[in-house]
Short mmCIF file of C-alpha atoms and ligand atoms in Angstrom, two decimals:
data_model
loop_
_atom_site.label_atom_id
_atom_site.label_comp_id
_atom_site.label_asym_id
_atom_site.label_seq_id
_atom_site.Cartn_x
_atom_site.Cartn_y
_atom_site.Cartn_z
CA MET A 18 24.96 7.80 -25.22
CA ASN A 19 23.17 10.68 -23.49
CA ALA A 20 25.68 13.18 -22.08
CA GLU A 21 23.24 15.01 -19.83
CA TRP A 22 23.14 12.92 -16.74
CA ASP A 23 22.71 14.90 -13.55
CA ALA A 24 23.85 12.80 -10.65
CA LEU A 25 25.76 9.68 -9.81
CA TRP A 26 25.93 7.52 -6.68
CA VAL A 27 29.06 5.38 -6.44
CA ASN A 28 30.34 2.76 -3.97
CA ALA A 29 26.87 1.38 -3.44
CA ARG A 30 25.51 -2.10 -3.01
CA LEU A 31 22.34 -2.18 -5.03
CA ALA A 32 19.34 -4.36 -4.19
CA THR A 33 17.78 -3.62 -7.58
CA MET A 34 14.85 -6.03 -7.01
CA ALA A 35 14.79 -6.32 -10.81
CA PRO A 36 13.22 -9.59 -11.96
CA GLY A 37 15.56 -11.97 -13.69
CA ALA A 38 18.71 -10.23 -12.42
CA GLY A 39 20.03 -13.66 -11.46
CA THR A 40 21.24 -12.69 -7.97
CA PRO A 41 19.31 -12.63 -4.67
CA TYR A 42 17.64 -9.22 -4.32
CA GLY A 43 18.82 -8.47 -7.86
CA ALA A 44 21.98 -7.41 -6.08
CA ILE A 45 24.85 -5.60 -7.73
CA GLU A 46 27.82 -5.34 -5.36
CA ALA A 47 30.27 -2.48 -6.02
CA GLY A 48 27.50 -0.76 -7.90
CA ALA A 49 26.60 2.70 -9.11
CA ILE A 50 23.45 4.42 -10.16
CA ALA A 51 23.12 7.44 -12.47
CA VAL A 52 20.17 9.80 -12.64
CA ALA A 53 18.94 12.11 -15.41
CA GLY A 54 16.21 14.50 -14.30
CA GLU A 55 13.73 12.51 -12.25
CA ARG A 56 14.66 9.16 -13.77
CA ILE A 57 17.26 6.47 -13.37
CA ALA A 58 19.56 6.71 -16.38
CA TRP A 59 21.84 3.80 -15.69
CA VAL A 60 22.46 1.06 -13.11
CA GLY A 61 25.54 -1.16 -13.08
CA THR A 62 28.90 -2.04 -11.61
CA MET A 63 31.53 0.56 -10.77
CA ASP A 64 33.94 -0.92 -13.29
CA SER A 65 31.48 -0.46 -16.14
CA LEU A 66 30.61 3.22 -15.55
CA PRO A 67 29.73 4.87 -18.84
CA GLU A 68 31.45 8.14 -19.76
CA ALA A 69 28.23 10.13 -19.29
CA ALA A 70 28.03 8.91 -15.70
CA ARG A 71 31.61 10.04 -14.97
CA ARG A 72 30.72 13.52 -16.23
CA ALA A 73 27.56 13.86 -14.05
CA PRO A 74 27.90 17.15 -12.15
CA ARG A 75 26.60 15.77 -8.82
CA ARG A 76 28.60 12.83 -7.54
CA HIS A 77 27.77 11.10 -4.26
CA ASP A 78 29.78 8.47 -2.45
CA ALA A 79 27.38 5.96 -0.88
CA GLY A 80 30.23 4.63 1.26
CA GLY A 81 29.20 1.03 0.74
CA ALA A 82 25.58 1.62 1.77
CA TRP A 83 22.87 -0.66 0.45
CA ILE A 84 20.43 1.07 -1.89
CA THR A 85 16.93 -0.28 -2.50
CA PRO A 86 14.04 1.07 -4.55
CA GLY A 87 11.87 3.58 -2.66
CA LEU A 88 9.37 1.67 -0.56
CA VAL A 89 5.75 1.48 -1.69
CA ASP A 90 2.95 1.16 0.89
CA CYS A 91 0.19 -0.08 -1.40
CA HIS A 92 -2.81 -0.34 0.97
CA THR A 93 -3.58 2.31 3.58
CA HIS A 94 -6.53 4.12 5.06
CA LEU A 95 -4.51 7.11 6.34
CA VAL A 96 -7.23 9.74 5.92
CA TYR A 97 -9.66 9.54 8.83
CA ALA A 98 -10.54 11.23 12.09
CA GLY A 99 -10.97 9.80 15.57
CA SER A 100 -9.53 6.83 17.38
CA ARG A 101 -10.75 3.32 18.14
CA ALA A 102 -8.72 2.76 21.31
CA GLU A 103 -11.87 1.91 23.25
CA GLU A 104 -12.73 -0.84 20.78
CA PHE A 105 -9.27 -2.20 21.29
CA GLU A 106 -10.09 -2.48 24.98
CA GLN A 107 -13.40 -4.19 24.17
CA ARG A 108 -11.69 -6.67 21.89
CA LEU A 109 -9.19 -7.50 24.61
CA GLU A 110 -12.16 -8.28 26.83
CA GLY A 111 -13.34 -10.79 24.24
CA VAL A 112 -15.71 -8.93 21.89
CA SER A 113 -14.84 -9.77 18.27
CA TYR A 114 -14.14 -7.28 15.46
CA GLU A 115 -17.23 -8.56 13.63
CA GLU A 116 -19.41 -8.24 16.72
CA ILE A 117 -18.31 -4.64 17.26
CA ALA A 118 -19.21 -3.90 13.64
CA ARG A 119 -22.62 -5.55 14.02
CA ARG A 120 -23.30 -3.35 17.05
CA GLY A 121 -22.83 -0.28 14.87
CA GLY A 122 -19.26 0.45 15.98
CA GLY A 123 -16.11 -0.41 14.10
CA ILE A 124 -15.75 1.25 10.71
CA LEU A 125 -18.98 3.20 11.35
CA SER A 126 -17.56 4.93 14.40
CA THR A 127 -14.69 6.21 12.23
CA VAL A 128 -17.28 7.28 9.64
CA GLU A 129 -18.99 9.44 12.24
CA ALA A 130 -15.75 11.15 13.26
CA THR A 131 -14.62 11.58 9.66
CA ARG A 132 -17.89 13.15 8.54
CA ALA A 133 -17.43 15.76 11.26
CA ALA A 134 -13.87 16.67 10.16
CA SER A 135 -12.85 19.35 7.67
CA GLU A 136 -10.59 18.72 4.68
CA ASP A 137 -7.85 20.70 6.47
CA ASP A 138 -8.18 18.49 9.55
CA LEU A 139 -8.18 15.28 7.51
CA ALA A 140 -5.11 16.28 5.51
CA ALA A 141 -3.24 17.32 8.66
CA LEU A 142 -4.14 14.07 10.44
CA ALA A 143 -3.07 11.97 7.46
CA LEU A 144 0.18 13.87 7.19
CA SER A 145 0.96 13.33 10.86
CA ARG A 146 0.46 9.58 10.37
CA LEU A 147 2.52 9.59 7.20
CA HIS A 148 5.69 10.97 8.79
CA ALA A 149 6.69 7.64 10.31
CA LEU A 150 6.30 5.92 6.94
CA LEU A 151 8.32 8.58 5.14
CA ALA A 152 11.10 8.26 7.69
CA GLU A 153 11.37 4.57 6.73
CA GLY A 154 11.88 5.29 3.05
CA VAL A 155 8.33 5.19 1.69
CA THR A 156 8.19 7.16 -1.56
CA THR A 157 4.76 6.05 -2.82
CA VAL A 158 1.69 5.49 -0.69
CA GLU A 159 -1.81 4.43 -1.58
CA ILE A 160 -4.63 6.06 0.42
CA LYS A 161 -8.26 4.93 0.36
CA SER A 162 -11.48 6.74 1.09
CA GLY A 163 -14.23 4.70 2.77
CA TYR A 164 -14.86 6.57 6.01
CA GLY A 165 -17.24 9.07 4.44
CA LEU A 166 -19.70 6.96 2.44
CA ASP A 167 -21.82 9.98 1.51
CA VAL A 168 -20.70 11.84 -1.63
CA GLU A 169 -19.44 14.89 0.17
CA THR A 170 -17.26 13.10 2.71
CA GLU A 171 -15.90 10.51 0.30
CA LEU A 172 -14.76 13.33 -2.01
CA ARG A 173 -13.38 15.28 0.96
CA GLN A 174 -11.30 12.28 1.98
CA LEU A 175 -9.96 11.86 -1.55
CA ARG A 176 -9.19 15.57 -1.86
CA ALA A 177 -7.33 15.36 1.44
CA ALA A 178 -5.37 12.39 0.06
CA ARG A 179 -4.45 14.36 -3.08
CA ARG A 180 -3.39 17.27 -0.89
CA VAL A 181 -1.10 15.03 1.09
CA GLY A 182 0.59 14.15 -2.20
CA ARG A 183 1.08 17.81 -3.03
CA SER A 184 2.26 18.79 0.44
CA ALA A 185 4.54 15.94 1.41
CA PRO A 186 7.46 14.49 -0.55
CA VAL A 187 5.60 11.33 -1.53
CA ASP A 188 3.51 10.12 -4.45
CA VAL A 189 -0.05 9.38 -3.44
CA VAL A 190 -2.28 6.91 -5.26
CA ALA A 191 -5.91 7.55 -4.28
CA THR A 192 -8.44 4.73 -4.19
CA PHE A 193 -12.22 5.12 -3.93
CA LEU A 194 -13.57 2.75 -1.26
CA GLY A 195 -17.18 3.90 -1.01
CA ALA A 196 -18.14 0.24 -0.56
CA HIS A 197 -16.34 -0.11 2.75
CA VAL A 198 -19.45 -0.63 4.87
CA VAL A 199 -23.14 0.26 4.60
CA PRO A 200 -23.71 3.76 6.07
CA PRO A 201 -26.30 4.26 8.83
CA GLU A 202 -28.71 6.09 6.50
CA TYR A 203 -28.89 2.93 4.34
CA ARG A 204 -29.00 0.43 7.21
CA GLY A 205 -30.79 -2.73 6.04
CA ARG A 206 -30.83 -1.41 2.44
CA THR A 207 -27.45 -2.48 1.13
CA ASP A 208 -28.62 -2.79 -2.48
CA ALA A 209 -30.00 0.74 -2.40
CA TYR A 210 -26.64 1.97 -1.11
CA VAL A 211 -24.88 0.17 -3.96
CA ASP A 212 -27.32 1.84 -6.40
CA PHE A 213 -26.43 5.21 -4.91
CA LEU A 214 -22.71 4.50 -4.99
CA CYS A 215 -22.81 3.41 -8.66
CA ALA A 216 -25.03 6.30 -9.73
CA GLU A 217 -23.59 9.12 -7.63
CA SER A 218 -20.53 8.89 -5.43
CA LEU A 219 -18.27 6.82 -7.68
CA PRO A 220 -19.04 8.82 -10.86
CA ALA A 221 -18.50 12.06 -8.88
CA ALA A 222 -15.10 10.90 -7.66
CA ALA A 223 -14.15 9.80 -11.18
CA GLU A 224 -15.30 13.06 -12.73
CA GLU A 225 -13.15 15.12 -10.38
CA GLY A 226 -10.15 12.89 -11.14
CA LEU A 227 -9.97 11.88 -7.49
CA ALA A 228 -9.82 8.11 -7.93
CA ASP A 229 -6.94 6.15 -9.42
CA ALA A 230 -8.66 2.86 -8.59
CA VAL A 231 -11.81 1.44 -6.98
CA ASP A 232 -11.85 -0.90 -4.00
CA ALA A 233 -14.61 -2.63 -2.00
CA PHE A 234 -14.90 -4.77 1.14
CA CYS A 235 -16.44 -8.09 0.16
CA GLU A 236 -17.40 -9.70 3.45
CA ARG A 237 -20.37 -10.86 5.54
CA ILE A 238 -20.38 -7.55 7.43
CA ALA A 239 -20.01 -5.46 4.27
CA PHE A 240 -20.83 -6.29 0.60
CA SER A 241 -21.71 -9.56 -1.14
CA PRO A 242 -19.95 -10.77 -4.28
CA ALA A 243 -23.03 -9.80 -6.35
CA GLN A 244 -22.97 -6.27 -4.94
CA THR A 245 -19.22 -6.04 -5.41
CA GLU A 246 -19.65 -7.13 -9.03
CA ARG A 247 -21.99 -4.22 -9.71
CA ILE A 248 -19.43 -1.81 -8.31
CA PHE A 249 -16.69 -3.37 -10.45
CA GLU A 250 -18.89 -3.04 -13.54
CA THR A 251 -19.42 0.64 -12.80
CA ALA A 252 -15.67 1.11 -12.27
CA ALA A 253 -14.95 -0.63 -15.57
CA GLY A 254 -17.43 1.66 -17.30
CA LEU A 255 -15.53 4.64 -15.90
CA GLY A 256 -12.21 3.18 -17.03
CA LEU A 257 -10.93 2.67 -13.48
CA PRO A 258 -8.97 -0.39 -12.33
CA VAL A 259 -10.27 -2.35 -9.36
CA LYS A 260 -8.92 -4.05 -6.24
CA LEU A 261 -10.67 -5.82 -3.39
CA HIS A 262 -10.59 -6.43 0.36
CA ALA A 263 -11.20 -10.15 -0.01
CA GLU A 264 -11.33 -13.19 2.23
CA GLN A 265 -10.23 -11.33 5.37
CA LEU A 266 -12.72 -12.96 7.75
CA SER A 267 -14.37 -15.62 5.58
CA ASP A 268 -14.25 -17.11 2.06
CA GLN A 269 -16.70 -15.20 -0.11
CA GLY A 270 -15.06 -16.01 -3.46
CA GLY A 271 -14.08 -12.36 -3.65
CA ALA A 272 -10.58 -12.95 -4.94
CA ALA A 273 -11.90 -15.01 -7.88
CA LEU A 274 -14.40 -12.26 -8.65
CA ALA A 275 -11.58 -9.71 -8.51
CA ALA A 276 -9.54 -11.85 -10.89
CA ARG A 277 -12.48 -12.01 -13.29
CA PHE A 278 -12.29 -8.20 -13.48
CA ARG A 279 -8.51 -8.37 -13.85
CA ALA A 280 -8.12 -6.58 -10.56
CA LEU A 281 -4.77 -5.03 -9.71
CA SER A 282 -4.86 -6.78 -6.36
CA ALA A 283 -6.85 -8.79 -3.87
CA ASP A 284 -5.96 -7.89 -0.31
CA HIS A 285 -5.91 -9.74 3.08
CA LEU A 286 -6.68 -13.26 1.75
CA GLU A 287 -6.37 -15.32 4.94
CA TYR A 288 -9.43 -17.37 3.87
CA VAL A 289 -8.79 -17.50 0.10
CA SER A 290 -9.55 -20.83 -1.63
CA ASP A 291 -7.22 -22.73 -3.95
CA ALA A 292 -9.52 -22.03 -6.89
CA SER A 293 -9.35 -18.30 -6.24
CA VAL A 294 -5.56 -18.41 -6.03
CA GLU A 295 -5.50 -20.05 -9.46
CA ALA A 296 -7.85 -17.42 -10.83
CA MET A 297 -5.57 -14.68 -9.45
CA ALA A 298 -2.58 -16.29 -11.12
CA GLY A 299 -4.39 -16.35 -14.44
CA ALA A 300 -5.33 -12.69 -14.19
CA GLY A 301 -2.01 -11.38 -12.85
CA THR A 302 -3.78 -10.11 -9.73
CA VAL A 303 -1.32 -9.33 -6.92
CA ALA A 304 -1.90 -10.84 -3.47
CA VAL A 305 -1.52 -7.99 -0.97
CA LEU A 306 -0.90 -9.44 2.49
CA LEU A 307 -1.51 -7.31 5.56
CA PRO A 308 0.32 -8.75 8.57
CA GLY A 309 -0.59 -5.74 10.74
CA ALA A 310 -4.30 -6.61 10.55
CA PHE A 311 -3.50 -10.30 11.06
CA TYR A 312 -1.58 -9.38 14.21
CA PHE A 313 -3.96 -6.76 15.57
CA LEU A 314 -7.09 -8.89 15.12
CA ARG A 315 -5.22 -11.88 16.55
CA GLU A 316 -6.05 -13.85 13.41
CA THR A 317 -4.72 -17.37 13.44
CA ARG A 318 -5.35 -18.42 9.86
CA VAL A 319 -2.31 -17.66 7.73
CA PRO A 320 -2.72 -16.65 4.07
CA PRO A 321 -1.58 -19.48 1.75
CA VAL A 322 1.85 -18.15 0.83
CA GLU A 323 2.97 -21.54 -0.43
CA ARG A 324 0.04 -21.61 -2.89
CA PHE A 325 0.79 -18.11 -4.12
CA ARG A 326 4.37 -19.17 -4.74
CA ALA A 327 3.35 -22.38 -6.46
CA HIS A 328 1.03 -20.54 -8.85
CA GLY A 329 3.33 -17.56 -9.40
CA VAL A 330 0.99 -15.02 -7.80
CA PRO A 331 3.08 -11.93 -6.91
CA ILE A 332 2.90 -11.12 -3.20
CA ALA A 333 2.92 -7.57 -1.85
CA ILE A 334 3.03 -6.47 1.80
CA SER A 335 1.46 -3.35 3.24
CA THR A 336 0.62 -1.68 6.54
CA ASP A 337 -3.17 -1.43 5.92
CA SER A 338 -2.72 1.55 8.26
CA ASN A 339 -6.20 2.24 9.67
CA PRO A 340 -7.77 2.91 13.07
CA GLY A 341 -9.69 -0.35 13.47
CA SER A 342 -7.75 -3.37 12.30
CA SER A 343 -4.19 -2.12 11.83
CA PRO A 344 -3.17 1.08 13.61
CA VAL A 345 0.32 0.71 12.21
CA GLY A 346 2.93 3.29 11.23
CA SER A 347 5.83 1.07 10.24
CA LEU A 348 6.26 -0.72 6.94
CA LEU A 349 9.56 -2.25 8.10
CA LEU A 350 7.69 -3.90 10.97
CA MET A 351 5.40 -5.46 8.34
CA LEU A 352 8.45 -7.04 6.69
CA SER A 353 9.37 -8.67 9.97
CA MET A 354 5.81 -9.87 10.54
CA ALA A 355 5.51 -11.17 6.97
CA CYS A 356 8.55 -13.34 7.58
CA THR A 357 7.72 -14.44 11.12
CA PHE A 358 3.95 -14.94 10.78
CA PHE A 359 3.62 -15.83 7.09
CA ARG A 360 6.97 -17.56 6.54
CA MET A 361 7.96 -15.31 3.69
CA THR A 362 11.66 -14.88 3.01
CA PRO A 363 13.25 -11.46 3.65
CA GLU A 364 13.79 -11.20 -0.10
CA GLU A 365 10.12 -11.90 -0.80
CA ALA A 366 9.16 -9.38 1.87
CA LEU A 367 11.33 -6.69 0.29
CA ALA A 368 9.89 -7.49 -3.15
CA GLY A 369 6.52 -7.13 -1.43
CA VAL A 370 7.13 -3.47 -0.58
CA THR A 371 8.90 -2.59 -3.83
CA ARG A 372 8.31 -4.42 -7.12
CA ASN A 373 5.09 -6.22 -6.20
CA ALA A 374 3.62 -3.29 -4.30
CA ALA A 375 4.18 -1.18 -7.42
CA ALA A 376 2.31 -3.83 -9.45
CA ALA A 377 -0.54 -3.77 -6.92
CA LEU A 378 -0.95 -0.10 -7.84
CA GLY A 379 -0.53 -0.62 -11.59
CA ARG A 380 2.73 1.38 -11.39
CA GLU A 381 5.23 -1.38 -12.13
CA ALA A 382 6.44 0.38 -15.28
CA GLN A 383 7.34 3.51 -13.30
CA ILE A 384 8.55 2.44 -9.83
CA GLY A 385 9.45 -0.57 -7.71
CA THR A 386 12.89 -1.58 -9.03
CA LEU A 387 16.23 0.06 -9.70
CA GLU A 388 16.25 -0.05 -13.49
CA ALA A 389 17.04 2.50 -16.16
CA GLY A 390 13.95 4.42 -17.18
CA LYS A 391 12.18 4.17 -13.84
CA ARG A 392 11.67 7.06 -11.47
CA ALA A 393 14.76 7.80 -9.42
CA ASP A 394 13.14 6.92 -6.09
CA PHE A 395 15.57 5.06 -3.88
CA VAL A 396 16.74 4.64 -0.31
CA LEU A 397 20.23 4.41 1.21
CA TRP A 398 20.33 2.14 4.25
CA ASP A 399 22.83 1.66 7.06
CA ILE A 400 22.75 -2.13 6.91
CA ASP A 401 25.19 -4.90 6.08
CA HIS A 402 22.70 -7.15 4.30
CA PRO A 403 19.25 -6.50 2.80
CA ALA A 404 17.72 -9.19 5.05
CA GLU A 405 18.33 -6.77 7.95
CA LEU A 406 15.35 -4.74 6.80
CA ALA A 407 13.11 -7.62 7.84
CA TYR A 408 15.30 -8.97 10.63
CA ARG A 409 15.53 -6.07 13.06
CA VAL A 410 12.44 -4.90 14.88
CA GLY A 411 12.00 -1.31 15.97
CA PHE A 412 15.17 0.01 14.31
CA ASN A 413 15.09 2.37 11.39
CA PRO A 414 18.31 2.15 9.40
CA CYS A 415 17.15 4.58 6.72
CA ARG A 416 20.04 6.95 6.00
CA GLU A 417 18.71 8.99 3.10
CA VAL A 418 15.79 8.99 0.69
CA ILE A 419 16.19 10.09 -2.92
CA ARG A 420 12.95 11.00 -4.63
CA GLY A 421 12.82 11.94 -8.29
CA GLY A 422 16.62 12.10 -8.27
CA ARG A 423 16.84 14.54 -5.35
CA SER A 424 17.55 14.05 -1.67
CA ARG A 425 14.38 14.39 0.31
CA SER A 426 14.20 16.12 3.65
CA GLY A 427 11.39 16.39 6.18
CA GLY A 428 7.81 15.36 5.77
CA GLY A 429 6.37 18.58 4.39
CA ASP A 430 3.61 20.76 5.77
CA VAL A 431 -0.01 20.93 4.78
CA ARG A 432 -0.59 23.64 2.21
O1 LIG B 19 -8.44 -3.29 5.70
N1 LIG B 19 -11.37 -4.67 6.07
C1 LIG B 19 -11.86 -3.58 5.98
N2 LIG B 19 -11.19 -2.42 6.09
C2 LIG B 19 -10.07 -2.21 6.92
C3 LIG B 19 -10.48 -2.02 8.34
C4 LIG B 19 -11.04 -0.71 8.53
C5 LIG B 19 -11.46 -0.41 9.93
O2 LIG B 19 -11.67 -1.31 10.77
O3 LIG B 19 -11.61 0.80 10.16
C6 LIG B 19 -9.04 -3.28 6.75
O4 LIG B 19 -8.78 -4.10 7.63
FE1 LIG B 20 -7.81 -2.18 4.34
#
């Protein structure tokens, strides 16, 4: 057995979230976890500690704390400028989200503000929004473009996202969302915008290594399934995995289309059909549910959690942090909402921000559970039971975050 283990945490209660562990939360009571370099070397019970673990030079007593995998926020739009507080006021007076978009506001008003912002500004703004997530134990965050739409601003958003990953103690997965909405310069010419996106902006993002995946918004106020398909084909040609904002406001068959392209995830899904759920199951496409947007848009249709369960579709939960439909800075609050609004169990909700969120990013081999070989990203919590993470509202019981085997402090500054 390897003698060069670096660190050991003892007296822990581990919510490993490992599939097939046979206990709720994959729990190991009286557990310990050993780290070698940036990886987990061993996970088990205190009474089965291997010799190499005993010899680890850094030994930490968790004092009975619960340890979970580092949290993964798998769907955010953190890089943008401006605010949509006035739209919030309009919506409270009865104007719908769709109506605001049709009047040229909504996503387009954020596009205007984002186009006017520098890369420095965008990175600083994203970082300021990220701090709250980091404080709750987020160790991996996905960030989408989609508020630039022209080549220059889309790339600037993605560069800002990459910079956040270099500056702050968090892994950033960057997603190209050029097909978020049709920009004003292509108004009434959606197909021409899709041509442009497939010929110019998406290849440019891919060439600079700025996109880990490609997303689109398939909706009446955005892109049709046929247009989305063309974008997916271009992504496939560039070797990039896809995901989709699907069935948020209406059933467009987007989730089934995503499944046909073996998408990593289909996200929102309040209006998804049974046939699409089956297609997702067949393709291993994760259902990413976004209770913040459900709440903020005062949606009443609940995504079909029971169907996802019945067909074995993995369910992830995310903040969807964005200025228009989910101005949210708490992933723990999303756990509570997933349980209260969507009737998920606290265990499902926690799997939704660990194991299944990792799968929604195609990172399930690297992160998302406490298992030997995975990155040593984990969180120590001051709680008596893992269900507390979903049960309490507005409390943050995060005691310490370990990232790549090392204790993490602060949120980092923009470099
Ligand atoms: O995930 N649905 C489209 N995109 C975002 C909303 C973006 C916005 O309103 O600025 C979402 O809800
Ligand atoms: Fe979104």
